[in-house]
mmCIF file of C-alpha atoms in Angstrom:
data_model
loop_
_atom_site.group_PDB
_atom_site.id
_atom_site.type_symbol
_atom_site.label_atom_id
_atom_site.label_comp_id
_atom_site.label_asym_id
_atom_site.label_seq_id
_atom_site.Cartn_x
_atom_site.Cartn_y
_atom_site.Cartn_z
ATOM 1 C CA UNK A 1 4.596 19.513 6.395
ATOM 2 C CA UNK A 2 3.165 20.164 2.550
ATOM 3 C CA UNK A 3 7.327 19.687 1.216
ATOM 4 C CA UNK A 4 7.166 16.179 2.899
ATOM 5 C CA UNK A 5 3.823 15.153 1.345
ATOM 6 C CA UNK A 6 3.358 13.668 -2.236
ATOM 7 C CA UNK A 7 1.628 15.572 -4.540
ATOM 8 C CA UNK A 8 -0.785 14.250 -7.378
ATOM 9 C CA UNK A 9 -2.296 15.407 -10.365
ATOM 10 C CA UNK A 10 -5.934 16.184 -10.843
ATOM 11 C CA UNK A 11 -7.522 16.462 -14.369
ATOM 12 C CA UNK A 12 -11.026 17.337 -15.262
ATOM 13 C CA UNK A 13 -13.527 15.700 -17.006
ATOM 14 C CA UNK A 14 -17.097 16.046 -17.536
ATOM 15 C CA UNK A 15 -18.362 12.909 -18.067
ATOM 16 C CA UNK A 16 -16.722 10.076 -15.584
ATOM 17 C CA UNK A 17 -17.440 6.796 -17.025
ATOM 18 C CA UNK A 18 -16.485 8.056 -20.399
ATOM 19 C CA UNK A 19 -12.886 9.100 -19.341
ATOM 20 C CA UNK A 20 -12.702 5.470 -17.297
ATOM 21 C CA UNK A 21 -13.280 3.730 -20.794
ATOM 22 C CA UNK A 22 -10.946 5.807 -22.205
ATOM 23 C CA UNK A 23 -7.926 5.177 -20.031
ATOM 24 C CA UNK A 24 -8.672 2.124 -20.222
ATOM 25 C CA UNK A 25 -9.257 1.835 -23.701
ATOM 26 C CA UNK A 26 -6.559 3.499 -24.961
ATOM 27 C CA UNK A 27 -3.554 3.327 -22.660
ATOM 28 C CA UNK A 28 -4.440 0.058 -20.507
ATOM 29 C CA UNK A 29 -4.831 2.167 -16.850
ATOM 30 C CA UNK A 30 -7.654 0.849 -14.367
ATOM 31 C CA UNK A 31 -8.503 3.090 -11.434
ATOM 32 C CA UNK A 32 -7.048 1.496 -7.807
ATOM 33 C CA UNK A 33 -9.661 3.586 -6.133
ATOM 34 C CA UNK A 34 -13.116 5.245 -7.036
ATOM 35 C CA UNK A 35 -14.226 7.600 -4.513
ATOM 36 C CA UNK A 36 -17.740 9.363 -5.495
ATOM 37 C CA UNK A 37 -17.450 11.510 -8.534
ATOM 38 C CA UNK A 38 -13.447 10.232 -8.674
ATOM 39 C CA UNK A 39 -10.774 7.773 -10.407
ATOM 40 C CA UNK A 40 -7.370 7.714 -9.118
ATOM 41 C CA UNK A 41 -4.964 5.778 -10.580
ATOM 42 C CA UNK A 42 -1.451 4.541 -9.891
ATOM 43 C CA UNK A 43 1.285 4.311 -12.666
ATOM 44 C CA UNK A 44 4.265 2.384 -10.930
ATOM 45 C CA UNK A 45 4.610 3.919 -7.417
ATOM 46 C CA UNK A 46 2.854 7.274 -8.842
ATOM 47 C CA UNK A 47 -0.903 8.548 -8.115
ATOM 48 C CA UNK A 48 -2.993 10.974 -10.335
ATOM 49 C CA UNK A 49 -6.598 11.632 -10.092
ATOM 50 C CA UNK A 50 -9.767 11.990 -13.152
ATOM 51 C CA UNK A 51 -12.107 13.704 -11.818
ATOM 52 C CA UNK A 52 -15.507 15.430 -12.209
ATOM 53 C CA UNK A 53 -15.946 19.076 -13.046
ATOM 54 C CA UNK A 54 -17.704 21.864 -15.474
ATOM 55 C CA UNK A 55 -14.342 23.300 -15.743
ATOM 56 C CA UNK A 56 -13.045 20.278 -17.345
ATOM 57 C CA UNK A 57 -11.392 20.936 -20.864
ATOM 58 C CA UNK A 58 -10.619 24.855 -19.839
ATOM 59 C CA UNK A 59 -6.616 23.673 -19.534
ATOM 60 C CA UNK A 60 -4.498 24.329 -22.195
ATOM 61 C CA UNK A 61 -1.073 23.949 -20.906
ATOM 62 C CA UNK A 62 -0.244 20.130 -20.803
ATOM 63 C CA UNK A 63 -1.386 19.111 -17.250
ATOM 64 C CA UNK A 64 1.150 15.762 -16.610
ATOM 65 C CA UNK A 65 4.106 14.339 -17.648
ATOM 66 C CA UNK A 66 4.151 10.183 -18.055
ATOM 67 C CA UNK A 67 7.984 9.815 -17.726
ATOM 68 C CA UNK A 68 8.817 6.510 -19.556
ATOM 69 C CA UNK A 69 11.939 4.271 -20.581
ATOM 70 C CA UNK A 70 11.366 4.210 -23.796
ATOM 71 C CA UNK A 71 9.279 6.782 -25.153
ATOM 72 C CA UNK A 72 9.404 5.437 -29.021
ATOM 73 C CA UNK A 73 7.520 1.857 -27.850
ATOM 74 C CA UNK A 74 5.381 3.622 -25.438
ATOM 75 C CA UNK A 75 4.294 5.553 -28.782
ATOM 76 C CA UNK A 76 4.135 2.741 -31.239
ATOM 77 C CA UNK A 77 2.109 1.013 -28.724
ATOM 78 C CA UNK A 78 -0.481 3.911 -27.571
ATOM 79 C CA UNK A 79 -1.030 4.755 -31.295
ATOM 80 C CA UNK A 80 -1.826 0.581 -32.079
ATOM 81 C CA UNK A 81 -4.644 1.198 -29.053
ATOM 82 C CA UNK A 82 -5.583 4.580 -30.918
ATOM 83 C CA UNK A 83 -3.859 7.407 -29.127
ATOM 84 C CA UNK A 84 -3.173 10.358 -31.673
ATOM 85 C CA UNK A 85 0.023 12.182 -30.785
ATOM 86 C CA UNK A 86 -0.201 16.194 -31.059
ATOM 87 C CA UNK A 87 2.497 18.209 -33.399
ATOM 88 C CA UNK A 88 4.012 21.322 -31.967
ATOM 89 C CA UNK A 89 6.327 23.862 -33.428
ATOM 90 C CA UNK A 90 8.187 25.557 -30.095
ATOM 91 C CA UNK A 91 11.350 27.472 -32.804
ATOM 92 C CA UNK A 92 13.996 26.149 -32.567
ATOM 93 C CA UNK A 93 12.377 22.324 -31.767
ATOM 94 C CA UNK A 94 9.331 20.801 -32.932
ATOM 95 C CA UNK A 95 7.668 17.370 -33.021
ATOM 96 C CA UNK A 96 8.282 15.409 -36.225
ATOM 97 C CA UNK A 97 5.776 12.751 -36.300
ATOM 98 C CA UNK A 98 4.270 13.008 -33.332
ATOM 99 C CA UNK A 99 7.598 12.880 -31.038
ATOM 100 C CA UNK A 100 10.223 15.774 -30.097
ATOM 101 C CA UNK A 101 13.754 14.899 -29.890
ATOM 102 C CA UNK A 102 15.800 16.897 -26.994
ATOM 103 C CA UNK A 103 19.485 17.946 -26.847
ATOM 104 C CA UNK A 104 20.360 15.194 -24.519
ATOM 105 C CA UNK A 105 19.247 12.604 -26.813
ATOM 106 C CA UNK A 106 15.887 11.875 -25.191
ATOM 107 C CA UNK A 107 12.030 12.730 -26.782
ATOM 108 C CA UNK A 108 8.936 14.223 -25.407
ATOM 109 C CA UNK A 109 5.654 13.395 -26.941
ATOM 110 C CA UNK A 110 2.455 14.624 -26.321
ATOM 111 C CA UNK A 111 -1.707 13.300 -26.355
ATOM 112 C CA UNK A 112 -4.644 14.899 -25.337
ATOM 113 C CA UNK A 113 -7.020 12.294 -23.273
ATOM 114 C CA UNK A 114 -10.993 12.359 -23.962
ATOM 115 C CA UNK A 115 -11.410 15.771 -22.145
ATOM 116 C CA UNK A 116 -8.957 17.578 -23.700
ATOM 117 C CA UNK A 117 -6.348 17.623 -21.139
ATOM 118 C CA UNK A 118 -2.551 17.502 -22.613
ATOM 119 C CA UNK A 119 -0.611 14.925 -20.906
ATOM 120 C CA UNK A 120 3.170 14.434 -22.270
ATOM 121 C CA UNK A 121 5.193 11.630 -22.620
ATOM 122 C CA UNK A 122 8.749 12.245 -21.851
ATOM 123 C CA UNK A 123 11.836 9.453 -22.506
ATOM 124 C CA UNK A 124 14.230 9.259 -18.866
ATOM 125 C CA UNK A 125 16.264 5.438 -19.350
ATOM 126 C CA UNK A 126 15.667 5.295 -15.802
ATOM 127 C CA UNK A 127 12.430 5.345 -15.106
ATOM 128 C CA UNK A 128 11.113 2.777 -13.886
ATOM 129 C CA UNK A 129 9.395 0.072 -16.546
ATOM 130 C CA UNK A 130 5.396 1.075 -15.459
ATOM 131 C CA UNK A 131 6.807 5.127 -16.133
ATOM 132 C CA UNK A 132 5.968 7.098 -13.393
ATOM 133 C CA UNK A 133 3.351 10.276 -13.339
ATOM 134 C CA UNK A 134 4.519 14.306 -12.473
ATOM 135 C CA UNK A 135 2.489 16.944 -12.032
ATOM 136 C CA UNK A 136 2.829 20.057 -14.364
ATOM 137 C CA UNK A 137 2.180 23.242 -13.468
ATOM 138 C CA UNK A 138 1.916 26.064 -16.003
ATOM 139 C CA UNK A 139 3.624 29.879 -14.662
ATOM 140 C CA UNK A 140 2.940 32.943 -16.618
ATOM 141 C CA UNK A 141 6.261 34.716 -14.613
ATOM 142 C CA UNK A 142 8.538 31.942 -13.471
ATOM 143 C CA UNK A 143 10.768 34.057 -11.214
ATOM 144 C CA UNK A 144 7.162 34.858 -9.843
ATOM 145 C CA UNK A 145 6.553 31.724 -9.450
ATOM 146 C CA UNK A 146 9.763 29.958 -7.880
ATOM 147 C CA UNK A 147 9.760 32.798 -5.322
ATOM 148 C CA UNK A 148 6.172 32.160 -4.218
ATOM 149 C CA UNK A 149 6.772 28.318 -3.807
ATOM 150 C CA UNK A 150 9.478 29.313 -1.546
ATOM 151 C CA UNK A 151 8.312 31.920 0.402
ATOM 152 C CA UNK A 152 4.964 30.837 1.038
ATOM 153 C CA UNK A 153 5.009 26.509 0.488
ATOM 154 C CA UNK A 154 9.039 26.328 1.859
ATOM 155 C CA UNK A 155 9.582 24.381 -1.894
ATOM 156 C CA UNK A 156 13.123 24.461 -2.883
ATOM 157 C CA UNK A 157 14.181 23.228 -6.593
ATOM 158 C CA UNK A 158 15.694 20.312 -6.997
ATOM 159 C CA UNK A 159 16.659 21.362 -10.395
ATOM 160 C CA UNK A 160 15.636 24.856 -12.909
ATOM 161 C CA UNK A 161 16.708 25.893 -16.352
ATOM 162 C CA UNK A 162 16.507 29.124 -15.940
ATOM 163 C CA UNK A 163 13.490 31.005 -17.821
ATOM 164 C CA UNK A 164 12.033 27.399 -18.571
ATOM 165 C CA UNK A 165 10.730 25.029 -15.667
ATOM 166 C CA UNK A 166 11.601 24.345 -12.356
ATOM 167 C CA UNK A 167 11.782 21.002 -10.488
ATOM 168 C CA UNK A 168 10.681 20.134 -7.195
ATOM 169 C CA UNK A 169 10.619 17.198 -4.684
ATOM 170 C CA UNK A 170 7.642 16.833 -2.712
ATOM 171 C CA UNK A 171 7.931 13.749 -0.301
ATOM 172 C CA UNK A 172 8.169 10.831 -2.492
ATOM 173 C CA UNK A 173 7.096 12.578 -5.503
ATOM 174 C CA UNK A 174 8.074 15.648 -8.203
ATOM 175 C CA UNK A 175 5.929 18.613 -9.649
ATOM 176 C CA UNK A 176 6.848 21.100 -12.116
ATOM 177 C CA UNK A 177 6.603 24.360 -12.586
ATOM 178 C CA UNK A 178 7.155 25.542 -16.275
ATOM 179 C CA UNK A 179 6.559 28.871 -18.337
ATOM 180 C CA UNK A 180 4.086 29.087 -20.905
ATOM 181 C CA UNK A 181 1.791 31.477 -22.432
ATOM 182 C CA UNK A 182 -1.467 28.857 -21.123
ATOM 183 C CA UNK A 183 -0.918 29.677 -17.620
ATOM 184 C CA UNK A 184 -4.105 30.532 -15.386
ATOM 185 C CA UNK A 185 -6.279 28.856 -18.098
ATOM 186 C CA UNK A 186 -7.511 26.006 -15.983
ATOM 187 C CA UNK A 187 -10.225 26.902 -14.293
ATOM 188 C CA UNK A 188 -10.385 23.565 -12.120
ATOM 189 C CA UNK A 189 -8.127 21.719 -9.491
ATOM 190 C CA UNK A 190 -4.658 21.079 -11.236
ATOM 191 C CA UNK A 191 -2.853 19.189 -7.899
ATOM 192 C CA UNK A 192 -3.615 18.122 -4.665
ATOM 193 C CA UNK A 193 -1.312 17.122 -2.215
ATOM 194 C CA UNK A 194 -2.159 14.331 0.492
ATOM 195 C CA UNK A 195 -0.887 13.744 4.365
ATOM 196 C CA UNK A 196 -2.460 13.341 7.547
ATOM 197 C CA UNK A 197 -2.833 16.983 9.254
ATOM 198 C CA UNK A 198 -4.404 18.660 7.231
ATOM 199 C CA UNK A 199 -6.377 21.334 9.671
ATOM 200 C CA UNK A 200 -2.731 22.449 11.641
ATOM 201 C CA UNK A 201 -0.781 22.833 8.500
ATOM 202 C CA UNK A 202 -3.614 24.833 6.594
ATOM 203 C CA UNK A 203 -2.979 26.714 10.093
ATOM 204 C CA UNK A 204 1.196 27.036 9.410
ATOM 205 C CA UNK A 205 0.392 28.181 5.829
ATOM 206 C CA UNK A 206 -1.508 30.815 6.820
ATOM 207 C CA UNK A 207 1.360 31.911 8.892
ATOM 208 C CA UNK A 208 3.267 32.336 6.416
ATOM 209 C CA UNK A 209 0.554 34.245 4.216
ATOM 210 C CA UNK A 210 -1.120 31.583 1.851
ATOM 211 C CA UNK A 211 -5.085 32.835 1.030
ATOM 212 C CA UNK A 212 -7.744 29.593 1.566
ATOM 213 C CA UNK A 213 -9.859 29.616 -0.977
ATOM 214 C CA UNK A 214 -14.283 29.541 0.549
ATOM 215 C CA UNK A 215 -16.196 27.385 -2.109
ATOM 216 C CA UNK A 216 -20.385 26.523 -1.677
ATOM 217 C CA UNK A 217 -20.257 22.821 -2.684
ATOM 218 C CA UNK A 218 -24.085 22.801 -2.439
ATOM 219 C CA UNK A 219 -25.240 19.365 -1.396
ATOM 220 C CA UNK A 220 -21.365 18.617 -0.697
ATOM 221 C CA UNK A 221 -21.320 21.244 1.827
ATOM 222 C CA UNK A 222 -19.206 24.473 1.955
ATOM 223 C CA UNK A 223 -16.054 25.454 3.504
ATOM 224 C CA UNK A 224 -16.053 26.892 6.908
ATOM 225 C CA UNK A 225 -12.731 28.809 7.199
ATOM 226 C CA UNK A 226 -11.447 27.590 4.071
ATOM 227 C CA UNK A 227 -11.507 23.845 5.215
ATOM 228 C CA UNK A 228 -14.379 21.083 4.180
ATOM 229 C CA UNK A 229 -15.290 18.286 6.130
ATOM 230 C CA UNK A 230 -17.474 15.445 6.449
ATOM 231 C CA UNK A 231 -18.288 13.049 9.110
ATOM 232 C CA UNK A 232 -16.616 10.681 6.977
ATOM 233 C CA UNK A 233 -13.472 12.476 8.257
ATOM 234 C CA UNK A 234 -12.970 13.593 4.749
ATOM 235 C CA UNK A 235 -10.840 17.726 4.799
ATOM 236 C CA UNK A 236 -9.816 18.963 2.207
ATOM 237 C CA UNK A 237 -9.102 23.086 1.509
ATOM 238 C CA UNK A 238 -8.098 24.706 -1.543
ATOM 239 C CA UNK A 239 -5.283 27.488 -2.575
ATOM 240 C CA UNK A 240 -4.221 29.375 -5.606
ATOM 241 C CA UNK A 241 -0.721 29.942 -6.780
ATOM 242 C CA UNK A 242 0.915 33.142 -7.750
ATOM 243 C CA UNK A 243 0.195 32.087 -11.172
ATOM 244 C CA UNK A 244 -3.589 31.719 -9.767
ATOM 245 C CA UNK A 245 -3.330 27.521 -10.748
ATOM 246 C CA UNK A 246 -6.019 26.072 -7.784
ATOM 247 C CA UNK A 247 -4.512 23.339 -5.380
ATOM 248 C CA UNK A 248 -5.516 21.406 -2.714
ATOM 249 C CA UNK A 249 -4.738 19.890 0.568
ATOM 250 C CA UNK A 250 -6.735 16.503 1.298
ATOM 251 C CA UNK A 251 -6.695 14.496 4.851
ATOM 252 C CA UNK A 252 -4.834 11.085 4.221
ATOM 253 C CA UNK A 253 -7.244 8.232 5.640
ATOM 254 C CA UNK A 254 -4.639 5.323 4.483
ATOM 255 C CA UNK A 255 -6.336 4.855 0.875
ATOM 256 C CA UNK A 256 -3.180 4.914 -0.931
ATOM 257 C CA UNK A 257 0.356 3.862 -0.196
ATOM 258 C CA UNK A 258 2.736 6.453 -1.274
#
C-alpha cells in the first residue's frame, strides 16, 4: 500500500548536467543513480530526485527540507562552497543572516539550488550526521488538505500544528504538508512514491476516488488508463492533490534500497 511506501522528492530543472555540477559543486552530493533525463541522489538513508522538465523553476514554495545536526556548520560550510542563504520576514520570526531561530531552540535556513527550487535546512540534534531529505508539500487550505490525505491516500499524521504543517510517515520515510500562500504554483512533479505494485494499487486508489492523471509523453509514450509503461517494465502514473500539487506512483525494479 502507498502509506507503506517511501516517498521522494522530485525537483525540476531545465538543464541536467548543469544542476549535476551544481550539487556537486556547491553542497558535495553525487547522484547514486542516473536514469535517462534523471539524478537521484541519496543523503544518509534518504532519496530525492533532479530531474528534467519545462516546468522547472515554476515552484515557489520551498520544495525539501535537508534536516541536519547542526544547522550553523552545515551553513558556514555551504556558504565556503558558495551557497547564498535566502532572508525571509514570516512576522513574528525572520531570518537574521541567513538562518531562523525557532522557539525550541533549533534554526531553519533556506537556499535556492541552480533552478530556483527552495530547499530548507532545518537543525533536529538527532538526525543522523549525513542529514536526511523530506519532502514538502505546499497546501493552500490545510484542513483541505489533511482530510484529502486521509480519505483518499489512508495518511494519518504523525504530528500537526494546527493551521501550520502536518507530518506524515510514509514507510521508511516523512513528507509534509504545510500552508502557504505558493501552493499550486509548481507546475511539475513535486513527489513520487516507489513500491512494487504499482498497477493493483493505482486500482485500490481509484476505489477510494483518487483521479489518474492521462499525459502524451510523445516519443516516451502516453498513458493508457492513467498508467505508463515500457517494456523495460518501467509504470509509473500520476495524481494531483486537493491542493492540485502533481504526484506519482513509480514500479520499484530494486534500484534503490530504502
Amino acid at each position: 500500500m502507498l502509506k507503506d511506501a517511501p516517498i521522494h522528492a522530485t525537483l525540476a530543472t531545465k538543464d541536467l548536467a548543469q544542476s549535476r555540477s551544481w550539487y556537486a559543486d556547491k553542497i558535495g552530493w553525487e547522484p547514486v543513480l542516473e536514469p535517462p533525463g534523471t539524478l537521484v541522489y541519496k543523503v544518509g538513508q534518504s532519496f530525492f530526485s533532479v530531474y528534467e522538465s519545462e516546468y522547472a523553476g515554476t515552484a515557489k514554495n520551498t520544495v525539501m527540507n535537508w534536516v541536519v545536526p547542526d544547522l550553523r556548520a552545515q551553513v558556514a560550510r555551504l556558504r565556503e562552497r558558495g551557497v547564498t542563504f535566502e532572508d525571509y520576514d514570516f512576522g513574528e520570526f525572520k531570518t537574521v543572516d541567513g538562518i531562523m531561530d525557532t522557539p525550541d531552540g533549533n534554526a531553519n535556513a533556506w537556499f535556492k539550488d541552480a533552478d530556483g527550487n527552495i530547499v530548507g535546512v532545518i537543525q533536529d540534534p538527532s538526525a543522523p550526521a549525513d542529514g536526511l531529505v523530506a519532502t514538502m508539500i505546499p497546501a493552500a487550505d490545510l484542513a483541505r488538505a489533511k482530510a484529502w490525505y486521509a480519505h483518499k491516500l489512508g495518511f494519518q499524521p504523525a504530528q500537526e500544528f494546527e493551521d501550520i504543517v502536518v507530518n506524515y510517515k510514509s514507510g521508511d520515510s516523512s513528507f509534509s504538508v504545510y500552508k502557504t500562500e505558493f501552493a499550486g504554483t509548481a507546475k511539475n512533479t513535486v513527489a513520487i512514491w516507489r513500491f512494487e505494485g504499482v498497477r493493483p494499487e493505482v486500482d485500490r486508489l481509484k476505489g477510494r476516488g483518487v483521479v489518474f492523471e492521462d499525459y502524451d509523453l510523445g516519443p516516451d509514450g502516453k498513458t493508457v488508463d492513467g498508467v505508463l509503461s515500457d517494456e523495460q517494465g518501467n509504470v509509473i502514473a500520476w495524481f494531483k492533490d486537493s491542493e492540485n500539487n502533481i504526484l506519482g506512483l513509480t514500479e520499484d525494479q530494486g534500484e534503490l534500497a530504502g
